Short mmCIF file of C-alpha atoms and ligand atoms in Angstrom, two decimals:
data_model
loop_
_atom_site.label_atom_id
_atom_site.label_comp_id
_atom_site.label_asym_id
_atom_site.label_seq_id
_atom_site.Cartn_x
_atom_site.Cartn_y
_atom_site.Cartn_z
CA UNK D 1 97.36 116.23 99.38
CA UNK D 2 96.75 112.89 97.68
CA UNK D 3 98.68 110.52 99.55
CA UNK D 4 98.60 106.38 98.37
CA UNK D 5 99.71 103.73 100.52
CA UNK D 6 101.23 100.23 99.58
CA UNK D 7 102.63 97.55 101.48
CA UNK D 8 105.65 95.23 100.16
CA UNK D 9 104.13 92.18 102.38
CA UNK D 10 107.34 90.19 103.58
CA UNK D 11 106.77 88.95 107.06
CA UNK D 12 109.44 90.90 109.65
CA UNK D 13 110.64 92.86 106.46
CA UNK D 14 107.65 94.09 105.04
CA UNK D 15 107.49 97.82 104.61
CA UNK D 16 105.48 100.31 103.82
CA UNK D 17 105.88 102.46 99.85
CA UNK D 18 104.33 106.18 100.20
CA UNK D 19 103.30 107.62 96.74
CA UNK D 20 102.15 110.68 96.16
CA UNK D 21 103.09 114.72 94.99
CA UNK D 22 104.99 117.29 97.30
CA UNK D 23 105.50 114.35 99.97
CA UNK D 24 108.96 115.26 100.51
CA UNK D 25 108.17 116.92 103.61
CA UNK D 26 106.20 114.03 105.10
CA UNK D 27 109.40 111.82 104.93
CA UNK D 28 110.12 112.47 109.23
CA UNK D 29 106.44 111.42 109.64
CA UNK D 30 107.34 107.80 107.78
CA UNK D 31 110.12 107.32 109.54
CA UNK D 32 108.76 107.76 112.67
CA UNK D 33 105.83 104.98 111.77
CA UNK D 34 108.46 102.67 111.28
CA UNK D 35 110.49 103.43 113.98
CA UNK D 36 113.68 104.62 112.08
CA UNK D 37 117.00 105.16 113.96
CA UNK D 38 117.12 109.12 114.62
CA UNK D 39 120.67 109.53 113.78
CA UNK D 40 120.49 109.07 109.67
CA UNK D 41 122.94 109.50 107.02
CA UNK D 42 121.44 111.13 103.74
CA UNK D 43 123.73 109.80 101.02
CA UNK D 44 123.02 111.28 97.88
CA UNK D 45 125.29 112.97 94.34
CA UNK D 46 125.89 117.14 93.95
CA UNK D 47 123.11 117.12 91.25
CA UNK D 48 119.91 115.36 93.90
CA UNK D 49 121.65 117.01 96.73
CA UNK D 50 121.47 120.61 95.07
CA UNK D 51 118.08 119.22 94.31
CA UNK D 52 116.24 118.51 97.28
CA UNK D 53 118.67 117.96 99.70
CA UNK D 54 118.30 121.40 101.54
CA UNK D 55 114.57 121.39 101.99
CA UNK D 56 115.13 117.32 103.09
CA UNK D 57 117.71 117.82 105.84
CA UNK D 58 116.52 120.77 107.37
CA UNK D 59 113.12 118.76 107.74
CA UNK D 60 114.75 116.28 109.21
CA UNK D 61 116.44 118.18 111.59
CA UNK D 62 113.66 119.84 112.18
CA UNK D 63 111.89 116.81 113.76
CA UNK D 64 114.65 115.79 115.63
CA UNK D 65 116.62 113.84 113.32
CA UNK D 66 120.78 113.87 113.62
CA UNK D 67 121.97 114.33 110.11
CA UNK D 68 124.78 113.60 107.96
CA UNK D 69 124.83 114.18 104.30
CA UNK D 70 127.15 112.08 102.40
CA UNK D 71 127.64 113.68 98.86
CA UNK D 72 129.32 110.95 96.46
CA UNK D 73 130.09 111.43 92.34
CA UNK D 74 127.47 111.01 89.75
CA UNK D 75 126.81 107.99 87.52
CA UNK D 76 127.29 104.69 86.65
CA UNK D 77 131.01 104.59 86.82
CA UNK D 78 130.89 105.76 90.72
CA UNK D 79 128.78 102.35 91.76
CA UNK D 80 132.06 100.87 92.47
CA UNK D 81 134.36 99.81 95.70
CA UNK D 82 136.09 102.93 96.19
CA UNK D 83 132.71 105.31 96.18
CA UNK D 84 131.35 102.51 98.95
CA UNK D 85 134.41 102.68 101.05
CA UNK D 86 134.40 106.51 101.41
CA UNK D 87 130.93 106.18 102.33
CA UNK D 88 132.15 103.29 105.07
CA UNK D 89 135.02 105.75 106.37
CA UNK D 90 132.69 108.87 106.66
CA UNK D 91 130.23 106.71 108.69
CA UNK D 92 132.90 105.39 110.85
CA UNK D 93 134.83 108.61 111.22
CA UNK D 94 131.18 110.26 112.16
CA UNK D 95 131.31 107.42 114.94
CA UNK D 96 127.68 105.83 113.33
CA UNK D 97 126.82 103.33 115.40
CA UNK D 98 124.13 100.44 114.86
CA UNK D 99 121.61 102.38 116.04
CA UNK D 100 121.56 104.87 112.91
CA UNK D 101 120.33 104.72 109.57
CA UNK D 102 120.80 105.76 105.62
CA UNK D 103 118.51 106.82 103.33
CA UNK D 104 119.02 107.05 99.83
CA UNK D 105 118.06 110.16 97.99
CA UNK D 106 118.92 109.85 94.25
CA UNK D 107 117.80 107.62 91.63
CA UNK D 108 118.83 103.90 91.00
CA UNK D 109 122.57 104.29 91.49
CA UNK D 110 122.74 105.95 94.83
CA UNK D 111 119.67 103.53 96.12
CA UNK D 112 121.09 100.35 95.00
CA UNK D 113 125.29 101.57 96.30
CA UNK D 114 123.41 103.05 99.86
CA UNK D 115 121.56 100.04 100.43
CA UNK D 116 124.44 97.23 100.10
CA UNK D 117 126.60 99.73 102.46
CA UNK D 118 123.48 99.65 105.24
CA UNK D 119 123.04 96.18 104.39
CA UNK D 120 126.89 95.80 104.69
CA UNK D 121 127.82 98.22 107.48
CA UNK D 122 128.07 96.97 110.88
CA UNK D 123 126.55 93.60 109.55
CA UNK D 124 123.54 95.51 108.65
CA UNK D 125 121.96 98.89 109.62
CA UNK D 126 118.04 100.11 108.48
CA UNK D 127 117.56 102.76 105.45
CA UNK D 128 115.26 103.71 103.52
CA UNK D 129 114.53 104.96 99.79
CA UNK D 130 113.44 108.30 98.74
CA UNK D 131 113.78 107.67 94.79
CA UNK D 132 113.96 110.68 92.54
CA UNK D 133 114.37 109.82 89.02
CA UNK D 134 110.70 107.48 87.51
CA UNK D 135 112.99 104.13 87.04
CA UNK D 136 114.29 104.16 90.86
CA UNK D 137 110.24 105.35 92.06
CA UNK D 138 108.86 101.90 89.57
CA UNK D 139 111.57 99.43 90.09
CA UNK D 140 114.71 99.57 91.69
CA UNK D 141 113.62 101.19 95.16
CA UNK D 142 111.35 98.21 95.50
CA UNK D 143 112.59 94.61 96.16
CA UNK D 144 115.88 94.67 97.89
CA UNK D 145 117.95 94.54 95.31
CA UNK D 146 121.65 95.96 96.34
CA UNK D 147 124.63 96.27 94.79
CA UNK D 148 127.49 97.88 92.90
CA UNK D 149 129.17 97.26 90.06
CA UNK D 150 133.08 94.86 89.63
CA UNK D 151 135.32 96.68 86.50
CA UNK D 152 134.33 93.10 85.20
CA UNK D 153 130.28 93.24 85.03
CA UNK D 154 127.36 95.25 86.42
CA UNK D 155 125.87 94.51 90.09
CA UNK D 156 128.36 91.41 90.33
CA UNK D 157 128.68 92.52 94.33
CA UNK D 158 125.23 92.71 95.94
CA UNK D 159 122.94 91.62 98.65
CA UNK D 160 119.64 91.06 98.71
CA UNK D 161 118.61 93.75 101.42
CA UNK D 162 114.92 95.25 102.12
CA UNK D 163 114.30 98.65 102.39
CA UNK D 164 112.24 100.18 105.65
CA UNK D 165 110.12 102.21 103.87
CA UNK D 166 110.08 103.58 100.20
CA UNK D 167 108.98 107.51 99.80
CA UNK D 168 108.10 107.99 96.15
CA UNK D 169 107.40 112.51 95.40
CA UNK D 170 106.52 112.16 92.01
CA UNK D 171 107.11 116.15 92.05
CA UNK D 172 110.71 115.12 91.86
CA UNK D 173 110.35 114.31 88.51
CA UNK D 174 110.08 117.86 87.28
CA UNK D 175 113.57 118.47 86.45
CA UNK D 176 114.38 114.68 85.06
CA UNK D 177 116.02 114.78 82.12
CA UNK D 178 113.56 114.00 79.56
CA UNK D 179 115.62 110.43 77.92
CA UNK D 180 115.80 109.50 81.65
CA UNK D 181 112.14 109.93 82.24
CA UNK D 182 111.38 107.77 79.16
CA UNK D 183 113.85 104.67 80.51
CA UNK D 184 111.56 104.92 83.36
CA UNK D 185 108.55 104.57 81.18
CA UNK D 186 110.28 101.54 79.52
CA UNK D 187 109.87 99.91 82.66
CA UNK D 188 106.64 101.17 83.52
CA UNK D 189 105.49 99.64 79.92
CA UNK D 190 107.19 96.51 81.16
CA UNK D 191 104.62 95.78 83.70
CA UNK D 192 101.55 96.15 81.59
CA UNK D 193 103.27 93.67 78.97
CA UNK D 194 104.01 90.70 81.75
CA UNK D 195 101.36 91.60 84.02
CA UNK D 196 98.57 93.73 83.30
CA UNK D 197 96.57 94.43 79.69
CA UNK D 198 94.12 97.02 81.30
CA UNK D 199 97.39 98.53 82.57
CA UNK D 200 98.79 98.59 78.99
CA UNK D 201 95.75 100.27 77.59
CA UNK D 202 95.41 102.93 80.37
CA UNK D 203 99.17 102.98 79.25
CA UNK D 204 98.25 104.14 75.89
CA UNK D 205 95.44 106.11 76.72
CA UNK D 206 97.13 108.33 78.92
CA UNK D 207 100.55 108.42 77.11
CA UNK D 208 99.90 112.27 76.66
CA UNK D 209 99.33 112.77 80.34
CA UNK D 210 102.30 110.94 81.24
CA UNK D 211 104.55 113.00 78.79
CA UNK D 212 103.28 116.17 80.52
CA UNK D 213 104.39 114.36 83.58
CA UNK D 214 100.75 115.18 84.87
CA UNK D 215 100.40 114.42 88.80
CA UNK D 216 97.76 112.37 88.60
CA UNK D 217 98.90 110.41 85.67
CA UNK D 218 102.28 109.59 87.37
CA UNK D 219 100.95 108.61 90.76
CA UNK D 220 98.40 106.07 89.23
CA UNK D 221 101.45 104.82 87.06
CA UNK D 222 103.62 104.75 89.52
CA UNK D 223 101.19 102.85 92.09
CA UNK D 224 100.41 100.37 89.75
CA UNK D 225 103.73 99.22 88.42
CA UNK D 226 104.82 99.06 92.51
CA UNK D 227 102.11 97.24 93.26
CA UNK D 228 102.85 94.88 90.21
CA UNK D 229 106.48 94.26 91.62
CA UNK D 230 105.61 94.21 95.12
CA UNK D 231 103.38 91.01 94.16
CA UNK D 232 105.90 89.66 92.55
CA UNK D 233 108.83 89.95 95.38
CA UNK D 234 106.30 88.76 97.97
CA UNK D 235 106.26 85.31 96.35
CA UNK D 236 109.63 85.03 95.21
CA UNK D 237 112.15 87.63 97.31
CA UNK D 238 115.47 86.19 95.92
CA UNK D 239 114.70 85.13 92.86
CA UNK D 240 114.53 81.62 92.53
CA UNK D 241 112.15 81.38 89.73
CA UNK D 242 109.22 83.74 89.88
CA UNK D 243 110.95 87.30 90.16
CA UNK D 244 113.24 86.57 86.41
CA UNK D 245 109.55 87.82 84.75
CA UNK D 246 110.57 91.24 85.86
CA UNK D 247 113.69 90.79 83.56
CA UNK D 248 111.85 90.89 80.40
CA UNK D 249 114.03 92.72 77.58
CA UNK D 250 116.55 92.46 80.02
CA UNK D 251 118.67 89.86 78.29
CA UNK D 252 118.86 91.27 74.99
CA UNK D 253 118.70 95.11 76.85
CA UNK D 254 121.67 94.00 78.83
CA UNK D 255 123.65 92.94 75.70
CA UNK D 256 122.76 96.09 74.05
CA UNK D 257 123.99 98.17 77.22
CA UNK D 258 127.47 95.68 76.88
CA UNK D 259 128.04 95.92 73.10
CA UNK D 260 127.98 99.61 73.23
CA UNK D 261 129.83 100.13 76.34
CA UNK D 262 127.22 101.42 78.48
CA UNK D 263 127.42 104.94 77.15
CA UNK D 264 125.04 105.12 74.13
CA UNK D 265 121.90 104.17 75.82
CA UNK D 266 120.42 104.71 79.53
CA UNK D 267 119.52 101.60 80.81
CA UNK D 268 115.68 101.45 79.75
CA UNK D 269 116.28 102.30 76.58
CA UNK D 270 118.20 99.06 75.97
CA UNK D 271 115.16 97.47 77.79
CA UNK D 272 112.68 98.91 75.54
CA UNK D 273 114.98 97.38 72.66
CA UNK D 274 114.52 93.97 74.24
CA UNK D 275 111.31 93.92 75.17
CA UNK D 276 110.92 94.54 70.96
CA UNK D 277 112.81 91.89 70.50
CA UNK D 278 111.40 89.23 72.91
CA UNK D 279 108.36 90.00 71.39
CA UNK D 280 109.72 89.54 68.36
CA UNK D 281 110.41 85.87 69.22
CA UNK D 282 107.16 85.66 71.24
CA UNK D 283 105.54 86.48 67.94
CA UNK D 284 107.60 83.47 65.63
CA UNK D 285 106.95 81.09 68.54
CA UNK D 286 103.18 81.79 68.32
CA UNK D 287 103.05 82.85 71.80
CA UNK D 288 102.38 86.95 70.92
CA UNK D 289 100.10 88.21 68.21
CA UNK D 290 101.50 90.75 65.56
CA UNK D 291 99.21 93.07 66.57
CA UNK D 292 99.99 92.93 70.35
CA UNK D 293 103.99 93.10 69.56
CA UNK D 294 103.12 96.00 67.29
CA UNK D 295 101.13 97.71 70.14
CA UNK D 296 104.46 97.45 72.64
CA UNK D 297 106.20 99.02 69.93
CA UNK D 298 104.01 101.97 68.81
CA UNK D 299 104.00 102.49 72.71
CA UNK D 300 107.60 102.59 73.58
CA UNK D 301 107.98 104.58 70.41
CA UNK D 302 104.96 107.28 71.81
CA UNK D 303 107.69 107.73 74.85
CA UNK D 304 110.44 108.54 72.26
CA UNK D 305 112.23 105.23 73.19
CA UNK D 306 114.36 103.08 70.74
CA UNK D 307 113.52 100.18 68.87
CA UNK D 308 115.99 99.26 67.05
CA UNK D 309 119.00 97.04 68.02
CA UNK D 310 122.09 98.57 66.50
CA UNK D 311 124.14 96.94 64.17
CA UNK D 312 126.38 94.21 65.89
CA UNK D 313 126.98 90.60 64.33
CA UNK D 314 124.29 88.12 65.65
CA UNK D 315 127.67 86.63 67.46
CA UNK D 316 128.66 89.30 69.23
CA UNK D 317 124.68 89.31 70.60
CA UNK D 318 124.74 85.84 71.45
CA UNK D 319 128.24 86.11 73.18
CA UNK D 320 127.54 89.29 75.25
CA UNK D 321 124.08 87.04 76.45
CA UNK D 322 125.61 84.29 77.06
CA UNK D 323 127.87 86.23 79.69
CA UNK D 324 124.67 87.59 81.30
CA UNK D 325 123.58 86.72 85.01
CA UNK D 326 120.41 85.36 83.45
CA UNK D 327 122.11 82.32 82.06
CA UNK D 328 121.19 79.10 83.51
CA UNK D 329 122.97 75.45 83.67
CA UNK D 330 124.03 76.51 80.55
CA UNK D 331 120.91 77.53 79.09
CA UNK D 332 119.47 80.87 78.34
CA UNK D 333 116.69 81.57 80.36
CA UNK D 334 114.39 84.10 78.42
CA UNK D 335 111.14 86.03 79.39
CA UNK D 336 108.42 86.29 76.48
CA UNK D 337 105.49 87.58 76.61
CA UNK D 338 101.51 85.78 75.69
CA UNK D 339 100.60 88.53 74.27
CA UNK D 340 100.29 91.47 76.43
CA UNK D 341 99.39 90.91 79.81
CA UNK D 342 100.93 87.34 80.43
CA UNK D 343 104.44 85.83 80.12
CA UNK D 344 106.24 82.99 80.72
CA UNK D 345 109.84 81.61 81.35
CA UNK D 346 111.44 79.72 78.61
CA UNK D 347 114.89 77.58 78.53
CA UNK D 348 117.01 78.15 75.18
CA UNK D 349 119.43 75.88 74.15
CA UNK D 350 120.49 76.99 71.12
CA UNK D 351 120.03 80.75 71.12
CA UNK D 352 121.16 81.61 67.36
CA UNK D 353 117.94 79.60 66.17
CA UNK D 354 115.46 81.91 68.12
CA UNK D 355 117.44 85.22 68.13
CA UNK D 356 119.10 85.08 64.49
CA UNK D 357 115.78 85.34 62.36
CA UNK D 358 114.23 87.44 64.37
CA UNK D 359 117.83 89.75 64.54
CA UNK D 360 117.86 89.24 60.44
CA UNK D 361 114.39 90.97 59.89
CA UNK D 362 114.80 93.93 61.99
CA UNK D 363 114.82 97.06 60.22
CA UNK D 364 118.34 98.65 60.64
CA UNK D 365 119.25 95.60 62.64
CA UNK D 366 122.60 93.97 62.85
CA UNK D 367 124.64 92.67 60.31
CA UNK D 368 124.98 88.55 60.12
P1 LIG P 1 120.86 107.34 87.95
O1 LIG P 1 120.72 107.00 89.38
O2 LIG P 1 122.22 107.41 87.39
O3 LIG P 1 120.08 108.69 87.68
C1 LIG P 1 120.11 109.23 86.37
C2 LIG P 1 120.50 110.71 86.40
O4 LIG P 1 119.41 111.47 86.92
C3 LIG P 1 121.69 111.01 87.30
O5 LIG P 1 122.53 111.94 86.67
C4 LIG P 1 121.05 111.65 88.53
O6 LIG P 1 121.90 112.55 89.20
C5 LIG P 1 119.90 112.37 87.92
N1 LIG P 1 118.75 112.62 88.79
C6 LIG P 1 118.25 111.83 89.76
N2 LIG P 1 117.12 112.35 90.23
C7 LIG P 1 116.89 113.50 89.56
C8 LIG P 1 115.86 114.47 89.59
N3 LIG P 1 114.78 114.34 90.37
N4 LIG P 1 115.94 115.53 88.76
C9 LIG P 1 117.01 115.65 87.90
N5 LIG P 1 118.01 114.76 87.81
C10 LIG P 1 117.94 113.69 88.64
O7 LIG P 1 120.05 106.29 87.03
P2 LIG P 1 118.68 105.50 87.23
O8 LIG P 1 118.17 105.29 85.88
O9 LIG P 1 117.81 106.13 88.25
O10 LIG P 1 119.16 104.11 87.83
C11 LIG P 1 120.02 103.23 87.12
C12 LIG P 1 120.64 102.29 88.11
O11 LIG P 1 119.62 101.51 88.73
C13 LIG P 1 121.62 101.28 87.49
O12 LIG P 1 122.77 101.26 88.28
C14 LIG P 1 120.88 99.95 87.58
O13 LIG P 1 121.75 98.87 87.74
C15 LIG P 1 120.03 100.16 88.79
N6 LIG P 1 118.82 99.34 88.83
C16 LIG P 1 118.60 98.61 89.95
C17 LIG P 1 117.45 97.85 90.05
C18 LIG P 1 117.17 97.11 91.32
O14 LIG P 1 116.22 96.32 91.35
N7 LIG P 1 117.90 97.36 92.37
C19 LIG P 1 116.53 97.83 89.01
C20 LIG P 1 116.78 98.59 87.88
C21 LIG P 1 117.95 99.35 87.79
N1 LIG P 2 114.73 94.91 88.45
C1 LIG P 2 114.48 93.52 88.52
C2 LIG P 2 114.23 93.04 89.90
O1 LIG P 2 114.14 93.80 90.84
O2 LIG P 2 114.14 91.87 90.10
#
């Protein structure tokens, strides 16, 4: 069994990611390399649970491990304070103590609302990610970000709050619904464009693999865009200035996701929008070739991804961005990429000069 190893290097926190296929039943042996409390509480939704949860928990019992599965709604809508309290009172009526610990078995909703309640609970107990769906096993089971979401905005109430371990079974992904396994390609693409060209064009040349969801394919994917985040946490853990290059598309994704309510596109599709666009801008500010923003496109596209912003008044854009959490003293802080490979951080002060020509030449694009 092909097994790959990384390490998220952060001092005291620094933990260990497992990738690899049928590793599901190795999870007891990573826990016990790291130590982990051996009363756990497996939170996870009906769908993951019905899933894996079965073969999971009886492993775990089966090496020695006290468990309690904690089965909480799916989607979006259940990130919120009332999901995370129920998870609280089960954990206190279940008498947890600080000497237990969570793990997260789901994709990026139940990792990031499981680890702010062990990053919360008791002023902090350990967990760990097992990440089923391809957009928690490439980016949000790695880096600490926690949270869930106010009624007023997404991930308003978070911590930053390191995992003890990250357990990625690409065999998992058998059963993803096929638009969810393309949002996690959007982000997978995402790391060739601000990181890594060979990346992008083993990207490309392997696209067919990948859509198979080939073993091999996915682990080397998979490895390479956590290895790509991993450096990037290690120098910059909360996000003071480094860490915003993972949010490329993001600002123009996000107020794609806002504008249509959050139920006409999963969450990397309105990335793979953005990252079009950025590179859109990237292109008139001469920092991206035509060619290279072409290639992100005809990639995305080779994943079945949109391209397209729909049709929303440039105004309504540049309102729903200037709400974003990536705005700074006022300015809009924007990713674009050099090309593909490279990118940079770039202050906007007046966003309807950059966005609105590039908005007005999009095919299908939004109205002025
Ligand atoms: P999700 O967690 O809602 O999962 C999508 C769907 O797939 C759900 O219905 C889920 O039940 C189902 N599912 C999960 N694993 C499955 C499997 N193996 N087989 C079949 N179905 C499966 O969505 P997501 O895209 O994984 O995550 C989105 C969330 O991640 C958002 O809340 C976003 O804010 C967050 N996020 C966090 C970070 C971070 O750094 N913490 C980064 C990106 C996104
Ligand atoms: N998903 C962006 C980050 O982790 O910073």
């Amino acid at each position: 069994m092909q097994l790959e190893h990384l390490t998220v290097g952060l001092d005291e926190r620094s933990y260990s990611i497992w990738i690899g296929h049928g590793i599901l039943p190795c999870l007891p042996d990573a826990l016990r390399e790291v130590a982990f409390p051996r009363r756990v509480a497996v939170v996870s939704n009906p769908r993951v649970m019905g899933l894996f949860g079965e073969e999971l928990i009886g492993n775990l019992r089966d090496a020695g491990y006290g468990v309690q599965p904690i089965t909480v709604p799916d989607g979006e809508q259940y990130k919120n304070w009332q999901v995370l309290q129920g998870i609280y009172t089960t954990l206190i009526e279940q008498e947890f103590d600080r000497h237990c610990g969570l793990i997260a078995l789901g994709g990026g909703v139940i990792g990031d609302m499981t680890g702010f309640a062990a990053a919360t609970f008791l002023r902090g107990v350990p967990f760990v990610q097992v990440p089923t769906t391809l957009l928690a096993q490439v980016d949000s089971s790695v880096g600490g970000k926690t949270a869930i979401n106010h009624e007023l905005g997404k991930n308003l109430i978070g911590a930053f709050y390191q995992p003890r371990h990250v357990h990625v079974d690409v065999a998992t992904l058998r059963n993803l619904d096929d638009r969810d396994f393309a949002a996690g390609m959007a982000e997978i693409i995402k790391y060739g464009v601000i990181r890594d060209r060979d990346f992008f064009q083993w990207l490309r040349q392997h696209r067919e693999a990948l859509r198979r969801r080939d073993p091999q394919a996915l682990i080397a994917a998979v490895k390479r865009s956590c290895q790509i985040k991993a450096n990037i946490v290690e120098i910059d853990e909360t996000e003071k200035g480094q860490r915003a290059i993972l949010n490329f598309g993001h600002t123009f994704g996000h107020a794609v996701e806002t504008l249509t309510g959050y139920r006409q596109y999963r969450h990397g599709e309105a990335v793979a929008i953005g990252m079009v666009v950025a590179a859109a801008v990237a292109h008139r500010l001469s920092l991206c070739s035509a060619e290279d923003a072409a290639a992100l496109k005809a990639l995305l596209e080779a994943f079945d991804l949109p391209v397209t912003p729909p049709d929303f008044p440039l105004q309504s854009y540049l309102q729903a961005m200037r709400r974003d959490k990536k705005m700074h003293e006022g300015r809009l802080r924007l990713v674009l990429n050099r090309g593909i490979g490279d990118c940079e951080l770039r202050d906007v002060f007046d966003p309807a000069d950059v966005f609105g020509p590039v908005l007005a030449t999009a095919p299908g694009g939004p109205s002025m």
